Amino acid sequence: MKLLVCLKQVPAKDAPLKLNSAGSWIVEDVSYEVSEPDAYALEEALRQKEAHGGEVTVITVGPQRAAQVLREALAKGADKAIHVEGDGTQLLDSFATAEAITRAIPGQHFDLILTGLQSDDSGAAQVGVILAELMGIPHATIIMQIEPVPGGVRVKRELEGGAFQYLEMPTPAVLTIQSGINKLRYATLMGIKQAKSKPLSKINAETDGISVELNRLVIERLYVPGAQKKTERITGTAKDAAARIASVLKAQGIGAGE
Amino acid sequence: MEADVVIVGAGPAGLACALRLCQLIDSGQAGALSKDNILVLEKAREVGAHMLSGAVLDPRALAELLPDFAAEAPLQATVGREGVFLLSSHFALPFPFIPPPLKNHGNFVVSLNQLVRWLGEKVEAQGVTVFTSVAGRDLLFDESGRVNGIRTDDKGLDRTGQPKSNFEPGSDIRSKIVILAEGPRGSLTRQLHGKLALQGRNPQVFGLGVKELWQLPDNRFPAGQVFHTMGWPIPPDLYGGGWLYGLPQNRLSLGLVTGLEYTDPSTDPHTLFQAFKTHPMLRRILQGGEMLRYGAKVVPLGGWYAIPPNAGAGWLVIGDSGGYLNPQRLKGIHLAIKSGMLAAETVVQSMNRGDLTQLESFDQRMRESWAGEELRRVRNFHQGFEHGLWPGLAHAGLQTMTGGRGLREFYPATAGHTRMQRLDQLPNRNEALERREVITDRVLTFNKLDDVYYSGTRHEEDQPPHLLVADTDICSGRCVREYGNPCQHFCPAQVYEMAVDEQGIKRLKLNPSNCVHCKTCDIMDPYQIITWVPPEGGGGPSYDGM
C-alpha cells in the first residue's frame, strides 16, 4: 500500500502567543511542532505499512522551518518526504493548501492519503476534504480504524454521542484521522541517523503558482477573546432567589417561551 | 551504536567542538576521523531550546572558530551606551565610570538561543548528526573503569517506571571519546566526578540567573544599551547583581543573578528578581511594556580554582560543565567556545597518535591559552565576595592591581549549600520573611506559575519523576524544623511544594512538569539529597529568543 500523510507545522502547544501589531497574524517567535492529529495520521500510516507492506511518503506545505516535521517523520520511519516550501505559505488557507498538495504530486499514485482530523492551530478540518474533491476521489472523516479489503478499505468513523459508523470504500481515498487512536512512537537513534539519507524533495511554492492569491478565506482580524464569564451571587430567600434566576434566564432568552 | 566521538549537549561548547572537529577533518588533519562518527546528543526538542543567558558576547573565540561570524551570526546589536548602577531600594547611583572588567565595547548583545540554533545549523550542514530529544542518562565504563560510552534515556516509561506500549529503551553508544558539554552542573559530569573522585582545589559555587524578556512600547532602551546593577534587592551580605540589555524591536532582556551561597534558607531568587523590577528605575523602564518570556539557569561562579581536572583517558569536560566561566565578567560563552575548540584539537592529536591518554593534555592547553590567562587573572575574584558586596569590591580592586592575586595566591571557597543557616541561628528571621513578600500584579510582577507558562516548559506528564529525593522523611521531619524547606523558595519554577496530608504532616509534593532545568535544587539543598536527572528527552523549557 502506498500512503501519503499530510503534516502541518503549528506553534507548539502552550507557546506564549502574541499578535502582531496589525492584528493579522501571530508574532512568529515561538517554537513549532507537528500538529498532533497529523502525528496520529503518521503513526497510523506507519502501522499500516508495517502490517501490510508498502511505502509512506510525508508532505508539508510551509516555510523553511516546516522541514522539521518532515525530518521527524523520516526519523520515525517514513520513507520519503516532500516539502512545498515558500515564505508566507503559513498564511495559506485550507483550499490553497489542498491545491498546493495536489500540484506537488502530479502523476503519483497513492492508495491512501491521510491527514489529521483538524489542525491544532486553525482547526478548520478542511484540507483533507477539499483535497479529495480536487483529486476527484472519495473521502471519509474522523477515522478510528483502517483495515484493507479487496479493492479498498473498511473504516470505522466516530459519530456523535459514542456511536460509530463502519463502511467500506474504494481506494484511492482520503481519510482524516481522529487523535488518540494509537500510541505515538518515539524516533530511535538509528531512525534519526538514517533519516538524513532518505529523500526529501523540495518544491518551490512560487514556481508551482502557490500563493495567498489562491486563498478563499480572508482573515479580517485576529484577537484574543476577552473574558466573558460574569458571576452574580444571588442571595435572599429561596422564593426571591428563584424569581431572580428566572428573570436572569429570561433576559438571556433561555427557558420556556410562549 | 558506535562512534568515535560523542558530545553530550548541543550548546556553545559542544557545537563549537563538533564544528572544529569538522574543520580539522576538512583540512585533512584528522586522519581516520570521519564526520559520520561524530554524534551530538541534546535533551531539548530543538537545538537552542534550553539555552539561557543574558547575553553579552565577547566575540574572541567565535572569531577564531568562524572568522566571518559578524556577517552571518544572529547578533542582536553591538554594545553601545553602558551603565553600572548601585541600587538602594529607592535610588540608583550611577558609577562615574565603567569599571574596566565590566566594559563591553566591541562586544555584542545576543540571544544565546538564536546563536546556538545558528551554530547547530552549521554543524548539521557539515553532516554531523545532532540527536535532539535525546538525553545522556548514564556514563558507560569498561572493565578497567575507563569511560567508553553513553547510555541514552529510556522513553515511554509511566510514572511508576513501568513501560508503556510505545516504550523505547535507551541505547548504548560505545564511543572512543566522550565529551561532556552539559552546561552547569551536568548530570553525567556529576556521575564522572563521583566515580573518579574529581574536584577542583575549591568546590564549585553557583549563582541562579532569573530572566525575563520584555516588549517595550518605544525605543526608551535602545538596542545595544547595556546596564548592570549591584546592590538592592540582593542582601548586602550576598553576591549577586542585575542586568538590562537593549535588543532590537524595542525588546529588553533583564535579569538578576543571586548567589547560591546565602545563609537565609527563605531566600527566593525568583522573588528577588520580581522585587528588582519594582525599583523606581526599572519600573520606569518597564512601564507600559509586556513580558514575553521567562527562564532561569544556574551560572558557575567559582572560577580558576574551582575547575576540576577536565580530561582523562577517553573523556573531556568543556564549557560550563567544566567551570569555564569568568566570574568577574560573568561571561562564559566565549570560554565555552574556546574550550570546545581546544577539546577538538586535543581529540584529533590524540587519535592521530593512537593514544587516548594524550587527551589529558587538554587541561594544559586550556591553562596556556588566552582563556586560561583570562581565568587566572580573576582567580580569586568570587571568593572575595564570600562576605558580601563591600569586601568583595574592595578585594576586586586589590586583585586588579596584583594581577588577580589579592593578598595571597589562593583564596579558599566553601560550597554554597553549607553556608545555609538553620532557622534558630538566624538573627533577623522576621526581616528575612518580609523579603519574600512581593505583590504580584501580573503586569510588572509575576508569580512562579505565571512565569513558568512564559518559559514554554512542557514535559510528558506520565513519566517517572526526574528529581530523585533520596529520603523524603528528611523533608517532612528534620528539614521542616531546621530549614523550613528551602526547596520551596529556591526553585524558580514551583517544582517543590510542601503539602499538609490528612495526618497534618507536611509532605513533599513534586511538580516535575514545571521544571525549567536550572539545576538549583541539585546544588542548594542543604542535605544534598536531591539529584537532578534528565527527564524523557524533548521535555523542558522552550527558550525562544532568550
Coordinates of N, CA and C in Angstrom, one line a residue, chain B residues 72-250:
Chain B
E72 N 27.4 36.7 9.4 CA 26.4 35.6 9.3 C 25.6 35.4 10.6
A73 N 26.3 35.6 11.8 CA 25.7 35.1 13.0 C 24.5 36.0 13.4
P74 N 23.5 35.5 14.1 CA 22.4 36.3 14.5 C 22.7 37.2 15.7
L75 N 23.5 38.2 15.5 CA 23.9 39.1 16.6 C 22.8 40.2 16.7
Q76 N 22.4 40.5 17.9 CA 21.2 41.4 18.0 C 21.7 42.8 17.9
A77 N 22.8 43.2 18.5 CA 23.3 44.6 18.4 C 24.7 44.7 18.9
T78 N 25.4 45.7 18.5 CA 26.7 45.9 19.0 C 26.5 46.7 20.3
V79 N 27.4 46.5 21.3 CA 27.2 47.2 22.6 C 27.4 48.7 22.4
G80 N 26.4 49.5 22.8 CA 26.5 50.9 22.7 C 26.8 51.6 24.1
R81 N 25.8 52.3 24.5 CA 26.0 53.0 25.8 C 26.0 52.0 26.9
E82 N 26.9 52.2 27.9 CA 27.0 51.3 29.0 C 26.7 52.1 30.3
G83 N 26.2 51.4 31.3 CA 26.0 52.0 32.6 C 26.1 51.0 33.7
V84 N 26.7 51.4 34.8 CA 26.7 50.5 36.0 C 26.1 51.3 37.2
F85 N 25.2 50.7 37.9 CA 24.4 51.4 38.9 C 24.5 50.6 40.2
L86 N 24.6 51.4 41.3 CA 24.5 50.8 42.6 C 23.1 51.1 43.1
L87 N 22.3 50.1 43.4 CA 20.9 50.3 43.7 C 20.7 50.3 45.3
S88 N 19.9 51.2 45.8 CA 19.3 51.0 47.1 C 17.8 50.9 46.7
S89 N 16.9 50.7 47.8 CA 15.6 50.4 47.4 C 14.9 51.5 46.6
H90 N 15.4 52.7 46.8 CA 14.7 53.8 46.1 C 15.6 54.6 45.1
F91 N 16.9 54.4 45.2 CA 17.8 55.2 44.4 C 18.7 54.3 43.5
A92 N 19.1 54.9 42.4 CA 20.1 54.2 41.6 C 21.3 55.2 41.4
L93 N 22.4 54.8 41.9 CA 23.6 55.7 41.8 C 24.5 55.2 40.7
P94 N 24.6 56.0 39.6 CA 25.4 55.5 38.5 C 26.9 55.6 38.9
F95 N 27.7 54.6 38.5 CA 29.1 54.7 38.7 C 29.6 55.8 37.8
P96 N 30.5 56.6 38.3 CA 31.1 57.7 37.4 C 31.8 57.2 36.2
F97 N 32.3 56.0 36.3 CA 33.0 55.4 35.1 C 32.7 53.9 35.1
I98 N 32.8 53.3 34.0 CA 32.6 51.9 33.9 C 33.8 51.1 34.4
P99 N 33.7 50.3 35.5 CA 34.9 49.6 35.9 C 35.4 48.7 34.7
P100 N 36.7 48.7 34.5 CA 37.3 48.0 33.3 C 36.7 46.6 33.0
P101 N 36.6 45.8 34.1 CA 36.1 44.4 33.7 C 34.7 44.4 33.2
L102 N 33.9 45.5 33.5 CA 32.5 45.5 33.0 C 32.4 46.2 31.7
K103 N 33.5 46.7 31.1 CA 33.4 47.4 29.8 C 33.1 46.4 28.7
N104 N 32.2 46.7 27.9 CA 31.8 45.8 26.8 C 32.0 46.4 25.4
H105 N 32.8 47.4 25.3 CA 33.0 47.9 24.0 C 33.5 46.8 23.0
G106 N 32.9 46.7 21.9 CA 33.4 45.7 20.9 C 32.7 44.4 21.1
N107 N 31.8 44.3 22.1 CA 31.1 43.0 22.3 C 29.7 43.2 21.7
F108 N 28.9 42.1 21.7 CA 27.6 42.1 21.1 C 26.5 41.6 22.0
V109 N 25.4 42.2 21.9 CA 24.2 41.7 22.7 C 23.6 40.6 21.8
V110 N 23.5 39.4 22.4 CA 22.9 38.3 21.6 C 21.8 37.6 22.4
S111 N 21.0 36.8 21.6 CA 20.2 35.8 22.2 C 20.9 34.5 22.1
L112 N 21.3 33.9 23.2 CA 22.0 32.6 23.1 C 21.2 31.5 22.4
N113 N 19.9 31.6 22.6 CA 19.0 30.6 21.9 C 19.2 30.7 20.4
Q114 N 19.2 31.9 19.9 CA 19.3 32.1 18.4 C 20.8 31.8 18.0
L115 N 21.7 32.2 18.8 CA 23.1 32.0 18.4 C 23.4 30.5 18.3
V116 N 22.9 29.8 19.3 CA 23.2 28.3 19.3 C 22.4 27.6 18.2
R117 N 21.2 28.1 18.0 CA 20.4 27.5 16.9 C 21.2 27.6 15.5
W118 N 21.8 28.8 15.4 CA 22.6 29.0 14.2 C 23.8 28.1 14.1
L119 N 24.5 28.0 15.2 CA 25.6 27.0 15.3 C 25.2 25.6 15.0
G120 N 24.0 25.3 15.5 CA 23.5 23.9 15.3 C 23.3 23.6 13.8
E121 N 22.7 24.7 13.1 CA 22.6 24.5 11.6 C 23.9 24.3 10.9
K122 N 24.9 25.0 11.4 CA 26.2 24.9 10.8 C 26.8 23.5 11.0
V123 N 26.6 23.0 12.2 CA 27.1 21.6 12.5 C 26.4 20.6 11.6
E124 N 25.0 20.7 11.6 CA 24.3 19.7 10.8 C 24.6 19.8 9.3
A125 N 24.9 21.1 8.8 CA 25.2 21.2 7.4 C 26.5 20.5 7.1
Q126 N 27.4 20.3 8.1 CA 28.6 19.6 8.0 C 28.4 18.1 7.9
G127 N 27.2 17.6 8.2 CA 27.0 16.2 8.1 C 27.0 15.5 9.4
V128 N 27.2 16.2 10.5 CA 27.2 15.6 11.9 C 25.8 15.5 12.3
T129 N 25.5 14.3 12.9 CA 24.1 14.1 13.4 C 23.9 14.7 14.8
V130 N 23.0 15.6 14.9 CA 22.6 16.1 16.2 C 21.3 15.4 16.6
F131 N 21.4 14.6 17.6 CA 20.2 13.9 18.1 C 19.5 14.7 19.1
T132 N 18.4 15.4 18.7 CA 17.6 16.2 19.6 C 16.6 15.3 20.3
S133 N 16.1 15.7 21.4 CA 15.2 15.0 22.3 C 15.9 13.7 22.8
V134 N 17.2 13.7 22.9 CA 17.9 12.5 23.4 C 18.8 13.0 24.5
A135 N 18.6 12.5 25.7 CA 19.4 12.8 26.9 C 20.4 11.8 27.2
G136 N 21.6 12.2 27.7 CA 22.5 11.2 28.2 C 22.1 10.8 29.6
R137 N 21.9 9.5 29.8 CA 21.3 9.1 31.1 C 22.5 8.6 32.0
D138 N 23.4 7.8 31.4 CA 24.4 7.2 32.2 C 25.7 7.2 31.4
L139 N 26.8 7.3 32.2 CA 28.1 7.1 31.6 C 28.4 5.6 31.6
L140 N 29.0 5.1 30.5 CA 29.4 3.7 30.5 C 30.9 3.6 30.7
F141 N 31.3 2.6 31.4 CA 32.7 2.3 31.7 C 33.0 0.9 31.2
D142 N 34.3 0.7 30.8 CA 34.7 -0.7 30.5 C 35.2 -1.4 31.8
E143 N 35.7 -2.6 31.7 CA 36.0 -3.4 32.9 C 37.1 -2.7 33.7
S144 N 38.0 -2.0 32.9 CA 39.1 -1.3 33.7 C 38.7 0.0 34.3
G145 N 37.4 0.3 34.1 CA 36.9 1.6 34.8 C 37.1 2.8 33.9
R146 N 37.4 2.5 32.6 CA 37.6 3.6 31.7 C 36.3 4.0 31.0
V147 N 36.0 5.3 30.9 CA 34.8 5.8 30.2 C 34.8 5.3 28.8
N148 N 33.7 4.6 28.3 CA 33.7 4.2 26.9 C 32.3 4.4 26.2
G149 N 31.5 5.2 26.8 CA 30.3 5.5 26.1 C 29.2 6.1 27.0
I150 N 28.0 6.2 26.4 CA 26.9 6.9 27.0 C 25.6 6.0 26.8
R151 N 24.9 5.9 27.8 CA 23.5 5.3 27.7 C 22.5 6.4 27.6
T152 N 21.7 6.4 26.6 CA 20.7 7.4 26.4 C 19.4 7.1 27.2
D153 N 18.5 8.1 27.3 CA 17.4 7.9 28.2 C 16.4 6.9 27.6
D154 N 15.7 6.3 28.6 CA 14.5 5.4 28.2 C 13.4 6.3 27.9
K155 N 12.6 5.9 26.9 CA 11.4 6.7 26.5 C 10.2 5.8 26.7
G156 N 9.1 6.4 27.1 CA 7.8 5.7 27.2 C 7.7 4.9 28.5
L157 N 8.3 5.4 29.6 CA 8.0 4.8 30.9 C 6.9 5.6 31.6
D158 N 6.0 4.9 32.4 CA 5.0 5.6 33.0 C 5.5 6.1 34.4
R159 N 4.6 6.8 35.2 CA 5.1 7.5 36.4 C 5.6 6.5 37.4
T160 N 5.2 5.2 37.3 CA 5.8 4.2 38.3 C 7.0 3.5 37.7
G161 N 7.4 3.9 36.5 CA 8.6 3.3 35.9 C 8.3 2.1 35.1
Q162 N 7.0 1.8 34.9 CA 6.6 0.6 34.0 C 6.6 1.1 32.6
P163 N 7.0 0.2 31.7 CA 7.0 0.5 30.2 C 5.6 0.7 29.7
K164 N 5.3 1.7 28.9 CA 4.1 1.9 28.2 C 4.2 1.2 26.9
S165 N 3.1 1.2 26.1 CA 3.1 0.4 24.9 C 4.1 0.9 23.8
N166 N 4.4 2.2 24.0 CA 5.4 2.7 23.0 C 6.8 2.8 23.6
F167 N 7.1 2.0 24.6 CA 8.3 2.0 25.3 C 9.5 1.9 24.3
E168 N 10.5 2.7 24.5 CA 11.7 2.6 23.7 C 12.9 2.7 24.6
P169 N 13.6 1.6 24.8 CA 14.7 1.6 25.8 C 15.8 2.5 25.3
G170 N 16.6 3.0 26.2 CA 17.7 3.8 25.9 C 18.8 3.0 25.1
S171 N 19.6 3.6 24.3 CA 20.6 2.9 23.6 C 22.0 3.1 24.2
D172 N 22.8 2.1 24.0 CA 24.2 2.3 24.4 C 25.0 2.8 23.2
I173 N 25.6 3.9 23.4 CA 26.5 4.4 22.3 C 27.9 4.1 22.8
R174 N 28.6 3.2 22.2 CA 30.0 3.0 22.6 C 30.9 3.9 21.8
S175 N 31.7 4.7 22.5 CA 32.5 5.7 21.8 C 33.9 5.7 22.3
K176 N 34.8 6.0 21.4 CA 36.2 6.1 21.8 C 36.4 7.2 22.8
I177 N 35.7 8.3 22.4 CA 35.9 9.5 23.3 C 34.5 10.1 23.6
V178 N 34.3 10.4 24.9 CA 33.1 11.1 25.4 C 33.4 12.5 25.8
I179 N 32.7 13.4 25.3 CA 32.9 14.8 25.6 C 31.6 15.4 26.3
L180 N 31.7 15.8 27.5 CA 30.6 16.3 28.3 C 30.5 17.8 28.2
A181 N 29.4 18.3 27.6 CA 29.2 19.7 27.4 C 27.8 20.0 27.8
E182 N 27.5 19.6 29.1 CA 26.1 19.6 29.5 C 25.6 20.9 30.1
G183 N 26.5 21.9 30.1 CA 26.1 23.1 30.8 C 26.4 23.0 32.3
P184 N 26.0 24.0 33.1 CA 26.4 24.0 34.5 C 25.8 22.8 35.3
R185 N 26.5 22.2 36.2 CA 26.0 21.1 37.0 C 25.4 20.0 36.1
G186 N 26.2 19.5 35.2 CA 25.8 18.4 34.3 C 25.6 17.2 35.1
S187 N 24.5 16.4 34.7 CA 24.2 15.2 35.5 C 25.2 14.1 35.2
L188 N 25.7 14.0 34.0 CA 26.8 13.0 33.7 C 28.1 13.4 34.3
T189 N 28.3 14.7 34.2 CA 29.6 15.3 34.8 C 29.6 14.9 36.3
R190 N 28.4 15.0 36.9 CA 28.4 14.6 38.4 C 28.7 13.1 38.5
Q191 N 28.2 12.3 37.6 CA 28.5 10.9 37.7 C 30.0 10.6 37.6
L192 N 30.6 11.4 36.6 CA 32.0 11.2 36.4 C 32.8 11.7 37.6
H193 N 32.4 12.8 38.2 CA 33.1 13.3 39.4 C 33.0 12.4 40.5
G194 N 31.8 11.7 40.7 CA 31.6 10.8 41.8 C 32.5 9.5 41.6
K195 N 32.4 9.0 40.3 CA 33.1 7.8 40.1 C 34.7 7.9 40.2
L196 N 35.2 9.0 39.7 CA 36.6 9.2 39.7 C 37.1 10.1 40.8
A197 N 36.2 10.5 41.7 CA 36.6 11.4 42.8 C 37.3 12.6 42.4
L198 N 36.7 13.3 41.5 CA 37.4 14.5 41.0 C 36.8 15.8 41.6
Q199 N 37.7 16.7 41.9 CA 37.2 18.0 42.3 C 38.3 19.1 42.1
G200 N 37.9 20.3 42.0 CA 38.9 21.4 41.9 C 39.5 21.6 43.2
R201 N 40.4 22.6 43.3 CA 41.0 23.0 44.5 C 40.0 23.6 45.5
N202 N 39.0 24.3 44.9 CA 37.9 24.8 45.6 C 36.6 24.1 45.1
P203 N 35.6 24.0 45.9 CA 34.3 23.5 45.4 C 33.7 24.5 44.4
Q204 N 33.0 24.0 43.5 CA 32.3 24.9 42.6 C 31.2 25.7 43.3
V205 N 31.0 26.9 43.1 CA 29.9 27.7 43.6 C 29.1 28.3 42.5
F206 N 27.8 28.5 42.7 CA 26.9 28.9 41.6 C 26.1 30.1 42.0
G207 N 25.6 30.7 41.0 CA 24.5 31.7 41.1 C 23.3 31.3 40.3
L208 N 22.1 31.8 40.7 CA 21.0 31.4 39.9 C 20.6 32.7 39.1
G209 N 20.5 32.6 37.8 CA 20.1 33.8 37.0 C 18.6 33.6 36.6
V210 N 17.8 34.6 37.0 CA 16.4 34.6 36.6 C 16.2 35.7 35.6
K211 N 15.5 35.4 34.5 CA 15.5 36.3 33.4 C 14.1 36.4 32.8
E212 N 13.7 37.6 32.4 CA 12.5 37.8 31.6 C 12.9 38.6 30.3
L213 N 12.2 38.4 29.3 CA 12.3 39.1 28.1 C 11.1 40.0 27.9
W214 N 11.3 41.3 27.7 CA 10.1 42.2 27.7 C 10.0 42.9 26.3
Q215 N 8.8 43.2 26.0 CA 8.5 44.1 24.8 C 8.2 45.5 25.4
L216 N 9.0 46.5 25.0 CA 8.8 47.8 25.5 C 7.9 48.6 24.5
P217 N 7.2 49.6 24.9 CA 6.3 50.3 23.9 C 7.1 51.2 23.0
D218 N 8.3 51.6 23.3 CA 9.0 52.5 22.4 C 10.5 52.3 22.6
N219 N 11.4 53.1 21.9 CA 12.8 52.8 22.0 C 13.5 53.5 23.2
R220 N 12.8 53.5 24.3 CA 13.4 54.1 25.5 C 14.6 53.4 26.0
F221 N 14.8 52.2 25.6 CA 16.0 51.4 26.0 C 16.6 50.9 24.7
P222 N 17.5 51.7 24.0 CA 17.9 51.3 22.7 C 18.7 50.0 22.6
A223 N 18.6 49.4 21.4 CA 19.3 48.1 21.2 C 20.8 48.4 21.4
G224 N 21.4 47.5 22.1 CA 22.9 47.6 22.4 C 23.2 48.4 23.7
Q225 N 22.2 49.0 24.3 CA 22.5 49.6 25.6 C 22.6 48.6 26.7
V226 N 23.6 48.7 27.5 CA 23.9 47.6 28.4 C 24.1 48.2 29.8
F227 N 23.2 47.9 30.7 CA 23.2 48.3 32.1 C 23.5 47.1 33.1
H228 N 24.3 47.3 34.0 CA 24.5 46.3 35.1 C 24.2 47.0 36.4
T229 N 23.6 46.2 37.4 CA 23.4 46.8 38.7 C 24.0 46.0 39.8
M230 N 24.3 46.6 40.9 CA 24.7 45.9 42.1 C 23.8 46.4 43.2
G231 N 23.9 45.7 44.3 CA 23.1 46.1 45.5 C 21.7 45.6 45.5
W232 N 20.8 46.4 46.0 CA 19.4 46.1 46.1 C 18.8 45.3 44.9
P233 N 18.0 44.3 45.0 CA 17.4 43.8 46.3 C 18.3 42.6 46.8
I234 N 19.5 42.4 46.3 CA 20.3 41.4 46.8 C 20.8 41.9 48.2
P235 N 20.6 41.1 49.3 CA 21.1 41.5 50.6 C 22.6 41.8 50.6
P236 N 23.0 42.8 51.4 CA 24.4 43.2 51.3 C 25.4 42.1 51.6
D237 N 25.0 41.1 52.3 CA 26.0 40.0 52.6 C 26.0 38.9 51.6
L238 N 25.3 39.2 50.4 CA 25.2 38.1 49.4 C 25.7 38.6 48.1
Y239 N 26.3 37.7 47.3 CA 26.8 38.1 46.0 C 25.6 38.1 45.0
G240 N 25.6 39.0 44.1 CA 24.5 39.0 43.0 C 24.5 40.3 42.3
G241 N 23.7 40.4 41.3 CA 23.6 41.6 40.5 C 22.6 41.5 39.4
G242 N 22.2 42.6 38.8 CA 21.2 42.6 37.7 C 21.8 43.1 36.4
W243 N 21.0 42.8 35.3 CA 21.4 43.3 34.0 C 20.1 43.8 33.3
L244 N 20.4 44.7 32.4 CA 19.3 45.2 31.4 C 20.1 45.4 30.1
Y245 N 19.6 44.6 29.1 CA 20.3 44.7 27.8 C 19.2 45.1 26.7
G246 N 19.5 46.1 26.0 CA 18.5 46.5 24.9 C 18.7 45.7 23.7
L247 N 17.6 45.2 23.2 CA 17.5 44.4 22.0 C 16.8 45.1 20.8
P248 N 16.9 44.7 19.6 CA 16.2 45.3 18.5 C 14.7 45.2 18.7
Q249 N 13.9 46.0 18.0 CA 12.5 46.0 18.0 C 11.9 46.2 19.4
N250 N 12.6 47.1 20.1 CA 12.2 47.6 21.5 C 12.0 46.5 22.5

